[in-house]
């Protein structure tokens, strides 16, 4: 299987679709299901982040199927706030099966489109 990376303004995004990552400061892990080459959310969302924690908009932002010990949700996270998850543990997010197949070798693989 190939790993799908996205080019973000002349550079390759650090993380790939299906990769399991964790937030550097918040207690959640997730699986990447989409990448924006730079910030593409609302200004209200951006302004809701405390100024001292606000990431630079000129970097890849990742859409994640995220989980905490208590809940599941979709997260939008800057590249600078993510790191690879090395636990080897799968993610239990209920929407994962919409896009991805089995968890193998620490990552999920995109399912082939059905024609």
Backbone as a ProteinNet text record, in pm:
[ID]
protein_1_A
[PRIMARY]
XXXXXXXXXXXXXXXXXXXXXXXXXXXXXXXXXXXXXXXXXXXXXXXXXXXXXXXXXXXXXXXXXXXXXXXXXXXXXXXXXXXXXXXXXXXXXXXXXXXXXXXXXXXXXXXXXXX
[TERTIARY]
84.6	0	88.8	44.9	121.6	71.9	162.5	127.2	96.6	-15.7	-53.4	-17.2	79.2	116.5	66	43.3	-2.9	106.1	116.1	210.6	143.3	212.2	158.9	252.7	217.2	295	443	471.6	608.7	674.9	604	662.3	562.2	610.9	524	471.3	340.5	280.8	350.3	372.8	448.4	374.9	242.3	162.5	77.8	39.4	-30.6	-172.2	-256.6	-390.7	-380	-463.5	-464.2	-365.6	-277.5	-178.7	-243.9	-203.5	-251.2	-155	-212.5	-134.5	-192.1	-116.9	-167.6	-136.7	-219.8	-199	-85.4	-0.4	115.3	76.1	-36.1	-72.7	-205.6	-294	-427.1	-433.4	-519.1	-522.7	-610.8	-572.5	-646.6	-555.8	-603.9	-539.1	-639.2	-590.9	-682.3	-619.2	-703.1	-660.8	-685.4	-584.4	-596.1	-681.6	-786.4	-869.8	-871.9	-811.4	-802.1	-695.8	-640.2	-535.2	-564.2	-554.7	-558.9	-415.9	-368.2	-230.8	-201.2	-305.3	-294.5	-431.7	-440.5	-564.6	-683.2	-791.9	-911.5	-1038.8	-1034.7	-1152.8	-1203	-1301.6	-1358.8	-1272.4	-1286.7	-1216.8	-1265.2	-1394.8	-1446.4	-1376.8	-1357.2	-1287.1	-1145.2	-1076.7	-938.4	-930.4	-1020.7	-1020.5	-1058.6	-1124.4	-1161.5	-1041.2	-931.2	-809.2	-739.8	-700.3	-629.6	-507.6	-489.2	-386.7	-247.8	-213	-80.2	-64.8	-176.3	-173.4	-206.2	-241.2	-286.7	-174.6	-197.6	-94.2	-88.7	23.6	40.5	-54.3	-120.5	-213.6	-141.6	-16.3	58.7	132.3	55.7	108.7	-6.2	23.9	-86	-172.8	-302.2	-398.7	-464.9	-486.4	-533.9	-672.5	-755.4	-887.1	-868.3	-910.3	-889.6	-1020.1	-1030.5	-1128.7	-1060.5	-1105.4	-1035.8	-1111.6	-1035.5	-1095.9	-1020.6	-1097.8	-1041.8	-1089.4	-1056.9	-1106.7	-1258.7	-1319.2	-1462.6	-1548.9	-1492.5	-1578.6	-1506.1	-1584.1	-1533.6	-1579.9	-1498.4	-1536.3	-1444.6	-1469.6	-1381.8	-1303.6	-1171.2	-1083.7	-1015.6	-976.4	-902.8	-778.2	-659.8	-538.5	-424.1	-346.3	-229.7	-117.9	-33.8	77.1	166.9	192.2	282.5	230.8	101.2	43	23.8	75.4	61.5	196.1	192.4	310	262	348.8	306.9	268.3	167.1	129.5	205.8	283.4	365.7	312.1	189.3	132.4	104	81.6	44	-99.4	-175.6	-315	-408.6	-514.1	-609.8	-696	-764	-860.7	-999.2	-1088.9	-1222.5	-1331.2	-1295	-1392.3	-1494.1	-1623.8	-1726.6	-1728.5	-1672.3	-1674.9	-1555.8	-1459.8	-1339.9	-1373.1	-1468.8	-1500.5	-1562.5	-1602.7	-1655.5	-1547.6	-1421.8	-1312.8	-1199.7	-1182.9	-1063.4	-1097.1	-1001.2	-1009.5	-943.3	-874.6	-815.2	-698.3	-673	-558	-441.9	-336.8	-220.9	-93.3	0.4	132.2	121.9	27	16.7	-55.1	-122.9	-195.6	-317.2	-402.6	-520.4	-497.4	-551.3	-537.7	-673.1	-669.5	-791.9	-852.5	-983.7	-1051.6	-1056.5	-1050.4	-1060.7	-1202.1	-1216.4	-1351.8	-1431.7	-1560.9	-1649.2	-1714.1	-1694.9	-1752.3	-1883.3
-118.7	0	124.7	226.7	350	443.9	526.8	629.7	755.6	819.1	938.7	1062	1138.7	1266.1	1376.1	1492.5	1604.7	1709.8	1775.8	1886.4	2012.8	2082.5	2205.3	2319.4	2395.1	2510.8	2476.8	2377.5	2344.2	2248.3	2207.4	2109.5	1997.4	1885.2	1770.3	1778.3	1757.1	1753.3	1643.4	1669.5	1579.6	1449.1	1453	1336.5	1293.4	1166	1107.6	1064.2	1050.2	996.8	858.7	834.3	705.8	694.4	792.5	788.2	820.4	748.4	774.3	874.3	984	1091.3	1125.8	1203.8	1253.8	1402.1	1473.5	1616.5	1634.4	1733.8	1757.2	1804.9	1876.8	1936.6	1889	1842.1	1799.3	1647.1	1591.4	1445.2	1373.8	1380.3	1302.1	1250.2	1141.6	1080.2	1079.9	1062.1	1057	999.3	978.8	929.5	1040.4	1071.9	1178.1	1129	1208.4	1172.2	1279.8	1397	1502.1	1601.1	1672.8	1771.3	1898.1	2013	2143.1	2195	2244.3	2292.7	2410.5	2485	2592.6	2608.6	2691.1	2709	2734.1	2658.2	2672.7	2660.1	2701.7	2699.3	2842.8	2865.7	3000	3088.6	3218.4	3313.4	3300.7	3272.1	3254.3	3138.9	3029.3	2914.2	2955.5	3023.9	3065.6	3160.8	3257.3	3356.2	3293.8	3178.2	3113.1	3048.4	3034	2978.1	3090.4	3064.7	3169	3219.2	3349.5	3411.4	3350.4	3319.3	3262.7	3120	3055.9	2919.2	2910.8	3023.6	3024.4	2984.5	2881.7	2840.1	2932.3	2932.9	3004.4	2942.6	3025.5	2974.8	2914.7	2951.5	2910.3	2778.4	2672.5	2537.9	2441.8	2314.9	2220.4	2208.1	2190.5	2162.5	2029.8	1948	1811.6	1792.5	1719.2	1677.8	1538.1	1519.2	1391.8	1333.5	1201.3	1129.8	1113.8	1189.1	1197.3	1123.7	1081.4	1018.4	1058.7	1070.7	1084.7	962.1	956.7	844.5	849.2	967.5	984.5	998.2	1041.3	1075	1063.2	1074.4	1076.7	1205.8	1260	1381.6	1399.5	1502.2	1538.6	1661	1655.6	1765.6	1827	1951.1	2026.1	2080	2030.8	2057.1	2097	2197.1	2240.8	2137.2	2134.6	2040	2053.9	2179.7	2201.4	2140	2113.1	2058.6	1907.3	1842.2	1697.2	1628	1503.2	1417.2	1274.8	1191.2	1053	983.6	898.7	816.9	685.5	653	532.6	420.2	434.1	333.8	200.9	205.6	84.5	43	126.9	96.6	154	80.2	133.5	243.9	315.5	418.1	355.4	385.5	325	416.7	523.8	621.8	552.8	575.7	505.4	541.3	654.4	693.2	640.4	579.6	528.9	435.6	347.2	246.6	307.7	436.2	502.9	521.3	540.1	568.8	467.7	401.5	320	173.6	89	-53.8	-85.6	-197.7	-248.4	-163.7	-176.2	-114.7	-212.1	-170.1	-256.1	-175.5	-233	-171.1	-27.6	-2.5	128.5	234.9	197.2	295.3	231.3	315.1	270.3	295.4	206.3	221.6	257.9	353.7	395.1	275.2	264.6	159.7	199.3	100.7	127.7	174.4	271.2	314.6	200.9	198.3	96.6	155.1	88.9	137.4	70.8
0	0	0	-67.8	-70	38	84.7	181.2	103.1	133.3	60.1	140.5	86.9	146.9	54.7	108.2	28.9	24	-89.4	-101.4	-50.9	36.3	94	60.3	-39.7	-82.9	-97.9	-183.8	-214.3	-115.8	-11.6	79.5	101.9	143.9	168	309.6	325.5	458.3	538.5	664.2	751	779.4	782.5	816.8	697.8	695.3	581.1	617.7	515.7	536.3	599.1	699.1	766.6	881.8	895.3	1003.1	1137.8	1241	1376.3	1440.2	1490.8	1551.6	1688.2	1762.6	1890.6	1898.6	1974.9	1995.8	2095.3	2071.3	2158.8	2298.7	2309.8	2438.3	2494.2	2410.1	2454	2458.6	2544.6	2561.6	2459.2	2330.6	2231.9	2122	2061.2	1945.6	1831.5	1708.5	1596.7	1471.9	1370.5	1240.5	1139	1060.1	958.9	842.9	809.2	694.1	586.4	612.1	510.2	553.8	454.7	482	403.1	469.4	402.5	397.4	282.3	272.9	366.7	399.5	497.8	561.9	662.2	737.1	643.6	663.9	579.6	662.8	787.3	872.8	887.4	973.1	987.9	1077.3	1058.7	1145.4	1289.6	1308	1444.8	1514.7	1441.7	1499.1	1538.9	1447.9	1472.7	1592.1	1597.1	1705.8	1840.5	1838.6	1964.7	2034.4	1961.7	2021	2098.2	2222.9	2298	2218.7	2217.9	2133.8	2153.9	2278	2303.9	2250.4	2216.1	2163.6	2015.2	1953.9	1815.4	1718.8	1637.4	1542	1420.3	1354.2	1228.1	1125.1	1045.6	945	824	803.6	685.5	710.6	734.8	754.9	727.4	703.8	685.1	810.4	787.6	894.3	859.6	960.3	941.9	1002.4	929.8	977.8	1036.1	1160.6	1229	1278.6	1270.6	1350.7	1485.6	1584.7	1712.6	1822.1	1923.4	2039.3	2165.3	2273.2	2407.5	2484.9	2611.3	2690.9	2703.2	2683.9	2708.6	2583.4	2469.4	2356.2	2223	2112.9	1976	1910.8	1821.8	1749.4	1630.1	1549.9	1439.5	1483.8	1469.7	1511.7	1390	1404.4	1301.5	1370	1330.8	1407.6	1316	1358.7	1283.5	1293.5	1191.1	1189.3	1312.3	1354.9	1468.5	1597.9	1606.5	1729.2	1725.6	1621.9	1611.6	1617.5	1662.3	1658.3	1630.4	1575.2	1549.4	1679.3	1672.3	1787	1774.4	1874.4	1868.8	1957.1	2003.7	2094.3	2024.4	1892.1	1820	1843.6	1913.4	1945.9	1839.7	1802.1	1704.6	1765.9	1680	1718.9	1704.6	1797	1795.3	1739.3	1672.3	1622.2	1530.9	1552.7	1474	1325.5	1283.8	1142.6	1063	1129.4	1060.5	945.3	966.1	863.9	738.3	743.4	624.3	517.4	559.5	466.1	467.8	581.6	599.6	623.1	582.6	609.7	742.2	744.7	867.8	917.2	1045.3	1112.3	1098.6	1027	1004.4	1022.5	1095.6	1113.8	1164	1256	1318.6	1238.9	1130.6	1049.8	984.9	928.2	855	706.7	624.8	480.1	419.6	325.8	258.5	185.6	193	119.3	-27.8	-114.9	-258.1	-289.3	-379.7	-415	-478.5	-449	-505.7	-629.8	-742.8	-869.2	-898.5
[MASK]
+++++++++++++++++++++++++++++++++++++++++++++++++++++++++++++++++++++++++++++++++++++++++++++++++++++++++++++++++++

